[in-house]
CSV table of C-alpha atoms in Angstrom, one decimal:
chain,number,residue,atom,x,y,z
K,1,MET,CA,-7.4,38.4,8.7
K,2,LEU,CA,-4.2,36.4,8.4
K,3,SER,CA,-3.6,34.3,5.3
K,4,PHE,CA,-0.5,32.4,4.4
K,5,PHE,CA,0.7,29.7,2.0
K,6,LEU,CA,2.7,26.6,2.5
K,7,VAL,CA,4.2,25.1,-0.7
K,8,LEU,CA,5.5,21.7,0.4
K,9,LEU,CA,7.2,19.7,-2.3
K,10,ALA,CA,7.4,16.0,-2.2
K,11,GLY,CA,10.7,14.5,-1.0
K,12,CYS,CA,12.1,11.0,-1.1
K,13,GLY,CA,10.0,10.0,1.9
K,14,LYS,CA,6.6,10.8,0.4
K,15,GLU,CA,4.3,7.9,0.8
K,16,GLU,CA,1.5,8.7,-1.7
K,17,ALA,CA,1.0,9.6,-5.4
K,18,ASP,CA,2.2,13.0,-6.6
K,19,PHE,CA,-0.3,15.8,-5.8
K,20,SER,CA,2.0,18.7,-6.3
K,21,GLN,CA,-0.5,20.1,-8.8
K,22,ALA,CA,-3.3,20.1,-6.2
K,23,ARG,CA,-4.2,23.0,-3.9
K,24,VAL,CA,-6.0,22.9,-0.5
K,25,GLU,CA,-7.3,26.2,0.9
K,26,VAL,CA,-8.4,26.3,4.5
K,27,VAL,CA,-10.3,28.8,6.7
K,28,LEU,CA,-9.6,28.1,10.3
K,29,SER,CA,-11.6,29.0,13.4
K,30,PRO,CA,-11.2,32.6,14.6
K,31,GLY,CA,-8.8,32.7,17.5
K,32,GLY,CA,-8.5,28.9,17.6
K,33,VAL,CA,-4.9,28.4,16.7
K,34,GLY,CA,-2.7,28.2,19.8
K,35,ASP,CA,-5.3,26.4,22.0
K,36,GLN,CA,-2.8,23.5,22.5
K,37,GLY,CA,-5.7,21.2,21.7
K,38,TYR,CA,-8.4,20.9,19.1
K,39,ASN,CA,-7.4,23.6,16.7
K,40,ASP,CA,-3.7,23.0,16.9
K,41,ASN,CA,-4.4,19.3,16.2
K,42,ILE,CA,-6.3,20.3,13.1
K,43,LEU,CA,-3.4,22.5,12.0
K,44,ARG,CA,-0.9,19.7,12.6
K,45,GLY,CA,-3.0,17.4,10.5
K,46,LEU,CA,-3.1,19.8,7.6
K,47,GLN,CA,0.6,20.4,7.7
K,48,THR,CA,1.3,16.6,7.9
K,49,ALA,CA,-1.1,16.0,5.0
K,50,ALA,CA,0.6,18.7,2.9
K,51,VAL,CA,4.0,17.1,3.5
K,52,ARG,CA,2.8,13.6,2.8
K,53,TYR,CA,0.9,14.4,-0.4
K,54,GLY,CA,2.9,17.4,-1.7
K,55,PHE,CA,0.0,19.8,-2.4
K,56,THR,CA,0.0,23.6,-1.9
K,57,LEU,CA,-1.6,24.5,1.4
K,58,ALA,CA,-3.2,28.0,1.8
K,59,ILE,CA,-4.3,28.8,5.3
K,60,HIS,CA,-6.6,31.7,6.4
K,61,ILE,CA,-7.2,32.8,10.0
K,62,PRO,CA,-10.1,35.3,10.1
K,63,GLU,CA,-10.7,37.6,12.9
K,64,GLU,CA,-14.5,36.9,12.7
K,65,LYS,CA,-16.3,33.9,11.4
K,66,GLU,CA,-18.3,36.1,9.0
K,67,GLN,CA,-15.2,36.6,7.0
K,68,GLY,CA,-15.3,32.9,6.1
K,69,ILE,CA,-17.8,33.4,3.3
K,70,GLN,CA,-15.7,36.2,1.8
K,71,ILE,CA,-12.7,33.9,1.6
K,72,TYR,CA,-14.8,31.1,0.2
K,73,ASN,CA,-16.4,33.3,-2.5
K,74,GLU,CA,-12.9,34.5,-3.6
K,75,TRP,CA,-11.9,30.8,-4.0
K,76,LEU,CA,-15.1,29.9,-5.7
K,77,ASN,CA,-14.9,32.7,-8.3
K,78,ALA,CA,-11.1,32.4,-9.0
K,79,PRO,CA,-10.4,30.4,-12.1
K,80,LEU,CA,-7.9,27.5,-11.7
K,81,ASP,CA,-4.7,27.4,-13.6
K,82,ASN,CA,-4.6,24.9,-16.4
K,83,ASP,CA,-2.0,22.8,-14.6
K,84,CYS,CA,-4.0,22.7,-11.3
K,85,GLU,CA,-5.5,19.2,-11.2
K,86,ARG,CA,-7.5,19.5,-7.9
K,87,SER,CA,-8.6,22.3,-5.6
K,88,LEU,CA,-10.2,21.6,-2.2
K,89,PHE,CA,-11.7,24.3,0.1
K,90,VAL,CA,-12.0,23.4,3.8
K,91,PHE,CA,-14.1,25.0,6.5
K,92,SER,CA,-12.4,23.8,9.6
K,93,GLY,CA,-15.0,24.3,12.3
K,94,SER,CA,-18.6,23.9,13.2
K,95,GLU,CA,-19.0,27.7,13.5
K,96,TYR,CA,-19.3,27.8,9.7
K,97,GLU,CA,-22.1,25.3,9.4
K,98,TYR,CA,-24.7,28.1,9.3
K,99,LEU,CA,-23.3,28.7,5.7
K,100,LEU,CA,-24.1,25.2,4.5
K,101,GLN,CA,-27.7,25.5,3.3
K,102,GLY,CA,-27.1,28.6,1.2
K,103,LEU,CA,-23.6,27.8,0.0
K,104,SER,CA,-23.0,28.1,-3.8
K,105,LEU,CA,-21.2,25.1,-5.1
K,106,PRO,CA,-18.3,25.2,-7.5
K,107,LYS,CA,-19.0,24.6,-11.2
K,108,ASP,CA,-15.5,23.4,-12.0
K,109,ALA,CA,-15.3,19.6,-11.5
K,110,ARG,CA,-11.8,20.0,-10.1
K,111,LYS,CA,-13.1,21.9,-7.1
K,112,ASP,CA,-14.7,20.4,-3.9
K,113,VAL,CA,-15.8,21.6,-0.5
K,114,LEU,CA,-15.2,20.0,2.8
K,115,MET,CA,-16.5,21.1,6.2
K,116,PHE,CA,-15.4,19.7,9.6
K,117,GLU,CA,-17.5,18.8,12.6
K,118,THR,CA,-21.1,19.3,11.4
K,119,GLU,CA,-24.0,16.9,11.6
K,120,GLN,CA,-25.6,18.5,8.6
K,121,ALA,CA,-25.6,16.4,5.4
K,122,VAL,CA,-25.7,18.6,2.3
K,123,ASP,CA,-25.5,17.0,-1.2
K,124,GLY,CA,-22.4,18.1,-3.0
K,125,ILE,CA,-20.4,19.1,0.1
K,126,TYR,CA,-18.3,16.7,2.1
K,127,THR,CA,-19.0,16.9,5.8
K,128,PHE,CA,-18.2,14.9,8.9
K,129,PHE,CA,-18.0,15.0,12.6
K,130,VAL,CA,-16.0,13.0,15.2
K,131,GLY,CA,-17.9,12.1,18.3
K,132,CYS,CA,-16.6,12.3,21.8
K,133,TYR,CA,-19.4,10.9,23.9
K,134,ALA,CA,-17.8,7.4,24.4
K,135,ALA,CA,-14.3,8.7,25.2
K,136,SER,CA,-15.8,11.2,27.6
K,137,TYR,CA,-17.9,8.5,29.2
K,138,LEU,CA,-14.8,6.4,29.8
K,139,ALA,CA,-13.0,9.4,31.2
K,140,GLY,CA,-15.9,10.0,33.6
K,141,ALA,CA,-16.0,6.4,34.7
K,142,THR,CA,-12.2,6.3,35.2
K,143,SER,CA,-12.3,9.5,37.3
K,144,VAL,CA,-14.2,7.6,40.1
K,145,MET,CA,-11.7,6.4,42.7
K,146,ASP,CA,-11.8,2.9,44.2
K,147,ASN,CA,-12.6,2.6,47.9
K,148,TYR,CA,-12.0,6.3,48.4
K,149,GLY,CA,-14.5,6.4,51.4
K,150,GLU,CA,-15.7,10.0,50.9
K,151,GLU,CA,-18.3,11.7,48.7
K,152,GLN,CA,-16.9,11.9,45.2
K,153,LYS,CA,-18.1,14.8,43.0
K,154,ALA,CA,-16.8,16.1,39.7
K,155,LEU,CA,-17.1,19.5,38.0
K,156,VAL,CA,-17.4,20.0,34.2
K,157,ILE,CA,-16.5,23.4,32.8
K,158,ALA,CA,-18.2,23.9,29.4
K,159,ALA,CA,-18.1,26.6,26.8
K,160,ASN,CA,-21.8,27.0,26.2
K,161,PRO,CA,-24.9,24.8,26.1
K,162,HIS,CA,-25.5,25.3,22.4
K,163,ASP,CA,-22.5,23.5,20.8
K,164,ARG,CA,-23.6,19.9,20.1
K,165,GLN,CA,-20.0,18.6,20.5
K,166,VAL,CA,-19.7,20.3,23.8
K,167,ARG,CA,-22.9,18.7,24.9
K,168,ARG,CA,-21.6,15.3,23.9
K,169,ALA,CA,-18.5,15.8,26.1
K,170,VAL,CA,-20.6,17.1,29.0
K,171,ASP,CA,-23.2,14.3,28.8
K,172,GLY,CA,-20.6,11.6,28.2
K,173,TYR,CA,-18.4,12.6,31.2
K,174,ARG,CA,-21.3,13.1,33.6
K,175,ASP,CA,-23.0,9.8,32.5
K,176,GLY,CA,-19.8,7.8,32.9
K,177,TYR,CA,-19.0,9.3,36.2
K,178,LEU,CA,-22.4,8.5,37.7
K,179,ALA,CA,-22.5,5.1,36.1
K,180,ALA,CA,-19.2,4.2,37.8
K,181,GLY,CA,-20.4,5.2,41.2
K,182,GLY,CA,-19.6,8.9,41.4
K,183,ASP,CA,-21.9,10.8,43.8
K,184,GLY,CA,-22.6,13.9,41.6
K,185,CYS,CA,-21.4,15.9,38.6
K,186,ASP,CA,-22.0,19.6,38.3
K,187,VAL,CA,-21.8,21.5,35.1
K,188,HIS,CA,-20.8,25.2,34.7
K,189,TYR,CA,-21.2,27.0,31.4
K,190,LEU,CA,-18.8,29.9,30.8
K,191,SER,CA,-21.2,31.6,28.4
K,192,GLU,CA,-24.8,31.4,27.2
K,193,GLU,CA,-24.0,32.7,23.8
K,194,PRO,CA,-23.9,30.2,20.9
K,195,ASP,CA,-20.2,31.0,20.0
K,196,GLY,CA,-19.2,32.0,23.5
K,197,GLY,CA,-17.0,30.4,26.2
K,198,TYR,CA,-14.1,29.2,24.0
K,199,ARG,CA,-11.6,31.9,24.9
K,200,MET,CA,-12.3,32.6,28.5
K,201,GLN,CA,-9.4,30.8,30.3
K,202,ASP,CA,-9.1,33.4,33.0
K,203,GLU,CA,-12.8,33.0,33.9
K,204,ALA,CA,-12.4,29.2,33.8
K,205,TYR,CA,-9.4,29.4,36.1
K,206,GLN,CA,-11.2,31.8,38.5
K,207,PHE,CA,-14.2,29.6,38.8
K,208,CYS,CA,-12.1,26.6,39.6
K,209,ILE,CA,-10.2,28.6,42.2
K,210,GLU,CA,-13.5,29.5,43.8
K,211,ASN,CA,-14.4,25.8,43.9
K,212,ASP,CA,-11.0,24.5,45.0
K,213,GLY,CA,-11.4,21.4,47.1
K,214,ASN,CA,-15.1,21.0,46.3
K,215,TYR,CA,-14.6,18.4,43.7
K,216,MET,CA,-12.5,15.3,43.1
K,217,TYR,CA,-12.0,15.8,39.4
K,218,TYR,CA,-12.3,18.9,37.1
K,219,PHE,CA,-13.1,18.3,33.4
K,220,SER,CA,-13.3,21.1,30.8
K,221,ALA,CA,-14.8,21.1,27.3
K,222,ALA,CA,-14.3,24.7,26.3
K,223,GLY,CA,-11.7,25.1,23.6
K,224,ALA,CA,-8.8,27.5,24.6
K,225,SER,CA,-10.6,28.1,27.9
K,226,ASN,CA,-9.4,24.6,29.0
K,227,LYS,CA,-6.0,26.1,29.6
K,228,GLY,CA,-7.4,27.9,32.6
K,229,VAL,CA,-8.4,24.5,34.2
K,230,TYR,CA,-5.1,23.0,33.4
K,231,ARG,CA,-3.3,25.9,35.1
K,232,PHE,CA,-5.6,25.5,38.1
K,233,SER,CA,-4.7,21.8,38.3
K,234,ARG,CA,-1.0,22.5,38.0
K,235,GLU,CA,-1.0,25.2,40.7
K,236,THR,CA,-3.3,23.7,43.2
K,237,TYR,CA,-2.6,19.9,42.7
K,238,ASN,CA,-6.2,19.1,41.8
K,239,PHE,CA,-7.0,16.2,39.4
K,240,ALA,CA,-8.1,17.3,36.0
K,241,VAL,CA,-9.0,15.6,32.7
K,242,GLY,CA,-7.5,16.7,29.4
K,243,MET,CA,-9.6,17.4,26.4
K,244,ASP,CA,-8.9,17.0,22.6
K,245,ASP,CA,-5.3,15.7,23.0
K,246,ASP,CA,-3.1,14.1,25.6
K,247,MET,CA,-2.7,17.0,28.1
K,248,GLY,CA,-0.6,15.1,30.7
K,249,PHE,CA,2.4,17.3,29.9
K,250,LEU,CA,0.6,20.4,31.2
K,251,SER,CA,0.1,19.0,34.7
K,252,SER,CA,1.2,15.9,36.7
K,253,PHE,CA,-2.4,15.8,38.0
K,254,ILE,CA,-3.8,15.3,34.5
K,255,SER,CA,-3.8,11.6,34.4
K,256,ILE,CA,-6.4,10.9,31.6
K,257,SER,CA,-7.5,12.8,28.5
K,258,VAL,CA,-10.3,12.7,26.0
K,259,VAL,CA,-8.6,12.7,22.6
K,260,LYS,CA,-10.1,13.5,19.2
K,261,HIS,CA,-7.7,12.5,16.5
K,262,MET,CA,-8.6,15.3,14.1
K,263,ASP,CA,-5.2,15.1,12.5
K,264,TRP,CA,-5.7,11.4,11.6
K,265,VAL,CA,-9.1,12.2,10.1
K,266,ILE,CA,-7.8,15.1,8.1
K,267,ILE,CA,-4.8,13.1,6.7
K,268,ASN,CA,-7.0,10.2,5.6
K,269,LEU,CA,-9.9,12.2,4.3
K,270,ILE,CA,-7.9,14.7,2.3
K,271,GLY,CA,-5.9,11.7,0.9
K,272,ASP,CA,-9.2,10.0,-0.2
K,273,LEU,CA,-10.4,13.2,-1.9
K,274,LEU,CA,-7.2,13.9,-3.7
K,275,ASN,CA,-7.2,10.3,-4.9
K,276,ASN,CA,-10.8,10.8,-6.2
K,277,LYS,CA,-12.0,7.9,-4.1
K,278,LYS,CA,-15.8,7.5,-3.8
K,279,ILE,CA,-16.7,8.4,-0.2
K,280,PRO,CA,-20.0,9.4,1.3
K,281,TYR,CA,-20.8,13.1,1.3
K,282,HIS,CA,-21.5,12.9,5.1
K,283,GLN,CA,-19.7,10.7,7.6
K,284,VAL,CA,-20.0,10.1,11.3
K,285,PHE,CA,-17.0,8.8,13.2
K,286,THR,CA,-17.7,7.4,16.6
K,287,TYR,CA,-15.7,5.2,19.0
K,288,GLU,CA,-15.4,2.3,16.6
K,289,SER,CA,-13.6,4.5,14.1
K,290,GLY,CA,-10.6,4.9,16.4
K,291,TYR,CA,-10.7,8.7,16.0
K,292,GLU,CA,-12.0,9.2,19.5
K,293,GLU,CA,-10.4,7.6,22.6
K,294,MET,CA,-9.6,8.0,26.2
K,295,VAL,CA,-5.9,7.9,26.9
K,296,PHE,CA,-3.8,7.6,30.1
K,297,SER,CA,-0.9,10.1,30.6
K,298,LYS,CA,2.6,8.7,30.3
K,299,HIS,CA,3.3,9.2,34.0
K,300,VAL,CA,0.5,6.9,35.2
K,301,MET,CA,-0.5,3.2,34.8
K,302,GLU,CA,-4.0,2.0,33.9
K,303,ASP,CA,-4.0,-0.5,36.8
K,304,TRP,CA,-3.8,2.5,39.3
K,305,PHE,CA,-7.5,3.2,38.4
K,306,LEU,CA,-10.8,1.5,39.0
K,307,ASP,CA,-11.5,-1.5,36.8
K,308,ILE,CA,-14.2,-0.3,34.3
K,309,SER,CA,-13.8,-3.2,31.9
K,310,HIS,CA,-17.6,-3.9,32.3
K,311,ILE,CA,-18.2,-0.4,31.0
K,312,LYS,CA,-15.6,-0.4,28.3
K,313,ASN,CA,-16.8,-3.7,26.8
K,314,ARG,CA,-20.2,-2.0,26.3
K,315,ILE,CA,-19.1,1.4,25.3
K,316,VAL,CA,-20.0,1.1,21.6
K,317,GLU,CA,-23.5,0.1,22.5
K,318,ILE,CA,-23.7,2.9,25.1
K,319,GLU,CA,-22.6,5.5,22.6
K,320,GLN,CA,-25.0,4.2,19.9
K,321,ARG,CA,-28.0,4.4,22.3
K,322,TYR,CA,-27.0,8.0,23.2
K,323,GLU,CA,-26.7,9.1,19.6
K,324,GLU,CA,-30.0,7.5,18.6
K,325,ALA,CA,-31.7,9.2,21.5
K,326,ASN,CA,-30.3,12.6,20.6
K,327,GLN,CA,-30.8,12.7,16.9
């Protein structure tokens, strides 16, 4: 278990009030840092928030998710210094949501708990999730080529069928691809285990190699395993879709990406909590929030692709219907 502290003092460019007497303690996803996507985006957001607001940031990277409760209990039972005005504990991934129902809450009014990416609403704990169905739907629709003249099929590589956010990405991409005229969209899960499939980039790469030429586009929603698909795209000149951030820099054949702006959410939400703003204990951020979007890589132009304005103009409604049907 790796833990480290960042004490970032406010400089002349600091934009907010002085929170140098505040402390934010974070437990990250095991093995997540270094995925060049979702988890690295979270880490970037935490570091940016620490610089902007001037608080002390303590980061823990456990080897197993079960160590998260140990880290939390140490924070919960440790008394705060008299000069500490605010202390926030952050669970940075949905793998910790199994702890929510039995989690002991802090008695010190200066302490609060925040958990990322969970649909559970628990009184006294700040929770949220950022959707990706709409952005994935737009990516699927954009992947269909205009007047190609041959059968067009896409392949989705997914971590496992249990992760709700993975299912949103899978459903969104497939639904958008078929809605725009694609002939078929197959889904391959790297694992059947609830926490599996996120660190299997070699397996993702091998499966794509075995299916080289069978699909027009390859899309992956599998954490660090996505890197295997990007490698495949780069080496074999197959079209792929980036996930979690703009991945166009990894392959010239990654022309579009599904982006979840986790760094923006973190900066804004931690700022609200440190400022003691009254916010809901549970928040849902979908396409209208601006925290999820489909982006084009810098080396391509939007007008190279099929015009999907008739879909984009209805994407908020499309996502709303999906969320209501899958509650």
